[in-house]
mmCIF file of C-alpha atoms in Angstrom:
data_model
loop_
_atom_site.group_PDB
_atom_site.id
_atom_site.type_symbol
_atom_site.label_atom_id
_atom_site.label_comp_id
_atom_site.label_asym_id
_atom_site.label_seq_id
_atom_site.Cartn_x
_atom_site.Cartn_y
_atom_site.Cartn_z
ATOM 1 C CA MET A 1 108.260 105.416 97.409
ATOM 2 C CA ARG A 2 105.991 105.251 100.457
ATOM 3 C CA SER A 3 105.487 101.950 102.267
ATOM 4 C CA ILE A 4 102.076 100.324 102.633
ATOM 5 C CA PHE A 5 100.617 98.308 105.488
ATOM 6 C CA VAL A 6 98.254 95.582 104.252
ATOM 7 C CA SER A 7 95.962 93.977 106.816
ATOM 8 C CA ALA A 8 93.311 91.280 106.824
ATOM 9 C CA GLY A 9 90.268 92.168 108.865
ATOM 10 C CA HIS A 10 89.359 90.312 112.029
ATOM 11 C CA SER A 11 91.917 87.695 113.119
ATOM 12 C CA ASN A 12 92.649 84.031 113.597
ATOM 13 C CA THR A 13 90.459 84.158 116.727
ATOM 14 C CA ASP A 14 87.659 86.387 115.342
ATOM 15 C CA PRO A 15 86.081 84.992 112.156
ATOM 16 C CA GLY A 16 83.987 88.084 111.410
ATOM 17 C CA ALA A 17 80.832 87.474 109.390
ATOM 18 C CA VAL A 18 80.055 83.924 108.302
ATOM 19 C CA ALA A 19 77.785 83.031 105.377
ATOM 20 C CA PHE A 20 77.503 80.195 102.888
ATOM 21 C CA GLY A 21 80.098 78.260 104.880
ATOM 22 C CA ARG A 22 82.699 81.001 104.396
ATOM 23 C CA ARG A 23 84.412 83.092 107.069
ATOM 24 C CA GLU A 24 85.164 86.774 106.515
ATOM 25 C CA ALA A 25 88.581 86.463 108.190
ATOM 26 C CA ASP A 26 89.627 83.709 105.752
ATOM 27 C CA ILE A 27 88.582 85.750 102.708
ATOM 28 C CA ALA A 28 90.374 88.810 104.086
ATOM 29 C CA VAL A 29 93.625 86.834 104.542
ATOM 30 C CA GLU A 30 93.336 85.374 101.062
ATOM 31 C CA PHE A 31 92.828 88.804 99.499
ATOM 32 C CA ARG A 32 95.592 90.385 101.607
ATOM 33 C CA ASN A 33 98.009 87.751 100.344
ATOM 34 C CA MET A 34 96.960 88.238 96.708
ATOM 35 C CA VAL A 35 97.408 92.016 96.937
ATOM 36 C CA ALA A 36 100.808 91.479 98.596
ATOM 37 C CA PHE A 37 101.825 89.205 95.703
ATOM 38 C CA TYR A 38 101.202 92.028 93.220
ATOM 39 C CA LEU A 39 102.843 94.670 95.426
ATOM 40 C CA GLN A 40 105.929 92.454 95.675
ATOM 41 C CA ARG A 41 106.036 92.072 91.892
ATOM 42 C CA ALA A 42 105.816 95.856 91.529
ATOM 43 C CA GLY A 43 108.622 96.414 94.042
ATOM 44 C CA VAL A 44 106.414 98.331 96.468
ATOM 45 C CA PRO A 45 107.645 98.252 100.076
ATOM 46 C CA HIS A 46 104.944 96.796 102.283
ATOM 47 C CA GLU A 47 104.275 94.986 105.544
ATOM 48 C CA LEU A 48 101.526 92.485 106.311
ATOM 49 C CA ASP A 49 99.684 91.711 109.527
ATOM 50 C CA GLY A 50 100.861 88.116 109.331
ATOM 51 C CA ASN A 51 102.280 85.566 106.919
ATOM 52 C CA GLY A 52 100.425 82.773 105.180
ATOM 53 C CA THR A 53 97.197 82.172 107.053
ATOM 54 C CA THR A 54 98.274 84.145 110.133
ATOM 55 C CA ASN A 55 96.032 87.121 110.802
ATOM 56 C CA LEU A 56 97.059 89.198 113.802
ATOM 57 C CA PRO A 57 94.467 90.793 116.123
ATOM 58 C CA LEU A 58 93.369 94.385 115.513
ATOM 59 C CA ARG A 59 95.374 95.736 118.459
ATOM 60 C CA GLU A 60 98.597 94.516 116.785
ATOM 61 C CA ALA A 61 97.542 95.599 113.286
ATOM 62 C CA VAL A 62 96.861 99.131 114.554
ATOM 63 C CA VAL A 63 100.373 99.416 116.018
ATOM 64 C CA ARG A 64 101.904 98.313 112.717
ATOM 65 C CA ALA A 65 99.633 100.520 110.617
ATOM 66 C CA LYS A 66 100.856 103.625 112.423
ATOM 67 C CA ARG A 67 104.378 102.964 111.110
ATOM 68 C CA HIS A 68 103.309 103.407 107.473
ATOM 69 C CA PRO A 69 102.018 106.392 105.510
ATOM 70 C CA LEU A 70 99.466 104.162 103.721
ATOM 71 C CA GLY A 71 97.385 101.325 105.112
ATOM 72 C CA VAL A 72 94.489 99.154 103.954
ATOM 73 C CA GLU A 73 92.509 96.515 105.782
ATOM 74 C CA PHE A 74 90.273 94.103 103.888
ATOM 75 C CA HIS A 75 86.845 93.023 105.113
ATOM 76 C CA CYS A 76 83.573 91.650 103.783
ATOM 77 C CA ASN A 77 80.347 93.484 104.445
ATOM 78 C CA ALA A 78 77.285 91.657 105.798
ATOM 79 C CA ALA A 79 73.595 92.474 105.979
ATOM 80 C CA ALA A 80 70.317 90.879 106.957
ATOM 81 C CA ALA A 81 69.029 91.553 103.439
ATOM 82 C CA ALA A 82 70.533 88.984 101.071
ATOM 83 C CA THR A 83 70.234 91.533 98.249
ATOM 84 C CA ALA A 84 72.680 94.042 99.786
ATOM 85 C CA THR A 85 75.568 94.328 97.348
ATOM 86 C CA GLY A 86 78.686 96.220 96.466
ATOM 87 C CA VAL A 87 82.039 97.560 97.582
ATOM 88 C CA GLU A 88 82.763 100.513 99.844
ATOM 89 C CA THR A 89 85.586 101.999 101.865
ATOM 90 C CA LEU A 90 85.636 103.711 105.247
ATOM 91 C CA SER A 91 88.347 106.249 105.976
ATOM 92 C CA ALA A 92 89.379 109.607 107.326
ATOM 93 C CA PRO A 93 88.764 112.618 105.056
ATOM 94 C CA LYS A 94 92.425 112.679 103.962
ATOM 95 C CA ASP A 95 92.044 109.177 102.440
ATOM 96 C CA MET A 96 88.667 109.583 100.737
ATOM 97 C CA ALA A 97 90.139 110.031 97.241
ATOM 98 C CA LEU A 98 92.284 106.903 97.562
ATOM 99 C CA GLY A 99 89.288 105.045 98.993
ATOM 100 C CA ALA A 100 87.238 106.087 95.967
ATOM 101 C CA GLU A 101 89.930 104.743 93.625
ATOM 102 C CA ILE A 102 90.005 101.436 95.489
ATOM 103 C CA CYS A 103 86.200 101.189 95.317
ATOM 104 C CA LYS A 104 86.264 101.842 91.594
ATOM 105 C CA ALA A 105 88.926 99.173 91.024
ATOM 106 C CA VAL A 106 87.104 96.492 93.036
ATOM 107 C CA ALA A 107 83.665 97.333 91.630
ATOM 108 C CA GLN A 108 84.917 97.134 88.042
ATOM 109 C CA ALA A 109 86.920 93.955 88.613
ATOM 110 C CA LEU A 110 84.086 92.109 90.346
ATOM 111 C CA GLY A 111 81.228 93.663 88.382
ATOM 112 C CA LEU A 112 79.589 94.919 91.568
ATOM 113 C CA ARG A 113 77.906 98.147 92.645
ATOM 114 C CA ASN A 114 80.293 100.884 93.752
ATOM 115 C CA ARG A 115 78.888 102.081 97.085
ATOM 116 C CA GLY A 116 81.718 104.610 97.304
ATOM 117 C CA ALA A 117 84.207 106.031 99.749
ATOM 118 C CA LYS A 118 82.573 106.899 103.054
ATOM 119 C CA PRO A 119 83.672 108.470 106.325
ATOM 120 C CA GLU A 120 84.495 106.099 109.166
ATOM 121 C CA ASN A 121 81.230 106.887 110.952
ATOM 122 C CA ALA A 122 79.066 105.882 107.965
ATOM 123 C CA GLY A 123 78.674 102.339 109.296
ATOM 124 C CA GLN A 124 77.633 100.872 112.588
ATOM 125 C CA HIS A 125 80.615 102.386 114.444
ATOM 126 C CA HIS A 126 81.513 106.026 114.980
ATOM 127 C CA ARG A 127 85.259 105.518 115.322
ATOM 128 C CA LEU A 128 87.259 102.693 113.785
ATOM 129 C CA ALA A 129 90.643 101.816 115.272
ATOM 130 C CA PHE A 130 92.241 101.039 111.905
ATOM 131 C CA VAL A 131 91.056 104.357 110.440
ATOM 132 C CA GLN A 132 92.271 106.183 113.551
ATOM 133 C CA ALA A 133 95.676 104.574 112.906
ATOM 134 C CA GLY A 134 95.700 106.159 109.437
ATOM 135 C CA GLY A 135 94.294 103.316 107.351
ATOM 136 C CA ILE A 136 91.440 102.641 104.961
ATOM 137 C CA ILE A 137 88.938 99.843 105.566
ATOM 138 C CA VAL A 138 87.896 98.131 102.339
ATOM 139 C CA GLU A 139 84.585 96.255 102.390
ATOM 140 C CA LEU A 140 85.193 94.097 99.299
ATOM 141 C CA PHE A 141 81.652 92.751 98.871
ATOM 142 C CA PHE A 142 78.716 91.401 100.877
ATOM 143 C CA ILE A 143 79.515 87.911 102.129
ATOM 144 C CA THR A 144 75.761 87.492 102.778
ATOM 145 C CA ASN A 145 74.976 87.938 99.057
ATOM 146 C CA ALA A 146 75.520 84.706 97.088
ATOM 147 C CA ALA A 147 76.053 86.601 93.818
ATOM 148 C CA ASP A 148 78.664 88.918 95.386
ATOM 149 C CA LEU A 149 80.505 85.906 96.799
ATOM 150 C CA ALA A 150 80.410 84.142 93.418
ATOM 151 C CA ALA A 151 81.743 87.279 91.689
ATOM 152 C CA TYR A 152 84.591 87.419 94.194
ATOM 153 C CA ASP A 153 85.441 83.749 93.706
ATOM 154 C CA ALA A 154 85.427 84.134 89.924
ATOM 155 C CA ARG A 155 87.481 87.333 89.691
ATOM 156 C CA LYS A 156 89.397 87.749 92.955
ATOM 157 C CA TRP A 157 92.834 87.735 91.295
ATOM 158 C CA VAL A 158 91.748 90.509 88.910
ATOM 159 C CA ALA A 159 90.444 92.543 91.850
ATOM 160 C CA ALA A 160 93.674 91.994 93.808
ATOM 161 C CA ARG A 161 95.776 93.032 90.815
ATOM 162 C CA ASP A 162 93.726 96.179 90.308
ATOM 163 C CA VAL A 163 93.787 97.152 94.007
ATOM 164 C CA ALA A 164 97.556 96.627 94.055
ATOM 165 C CA ALA A 165 97.864 98.875 90.995
ATOM 166 C CA VAL A 166 95.938 101.652 92.794
ATOM 167 C CA LEU A 167 98.109 101.216 95.889
ATOM 168 C CA THR A 168 101.280 101.212 93.784
ATOM 169 C CA GLN A 169 100.320 104.564 92.248
ATOM 170 C CA ALA A 170 99.535 105.945 95.706
ATOM 171 C CA ALA A 171 102.894 104.740 97.046
ATOM 172 C CA LYS A 172 104.670 106.562 94.213
ATOM 173 C CA ALA A 173 102.775 109.834 94.757
#
């Protein structure tokens, strides 16, 4: 079984996007820990970018990600338009199918739009360090959309369980 690196986006010193009194980095750590709970239960070997509320900086996460054949990093999307919604992943071509499975799992669990698996240059950046290290960036939902945030709060454990199930299957492949 292949090992998985599970990372929370941003870090203890970089909060990421902030909306409705919530910090992206805090949500990412929470979701990372929930996914790790389910991976542990399934017996999947994995490493995290910190324990508890610790969230290591990207430069350290990238080093750790390179040691694993599979890696995911959780983020929240943000937009000026409060109506922007949904889940998407950013990855290298080799990880597009797994990214699509993760998108499907999160979208179904949270009842959100599936924006799909996209190449790393589909967003505001052309090259993403975590993707270059072999990982997939998961934009769970739009933190700037009150309905997306409410859906996450209501069904985050279901989403974490379903993402862990997708990762477990990938680790076994």
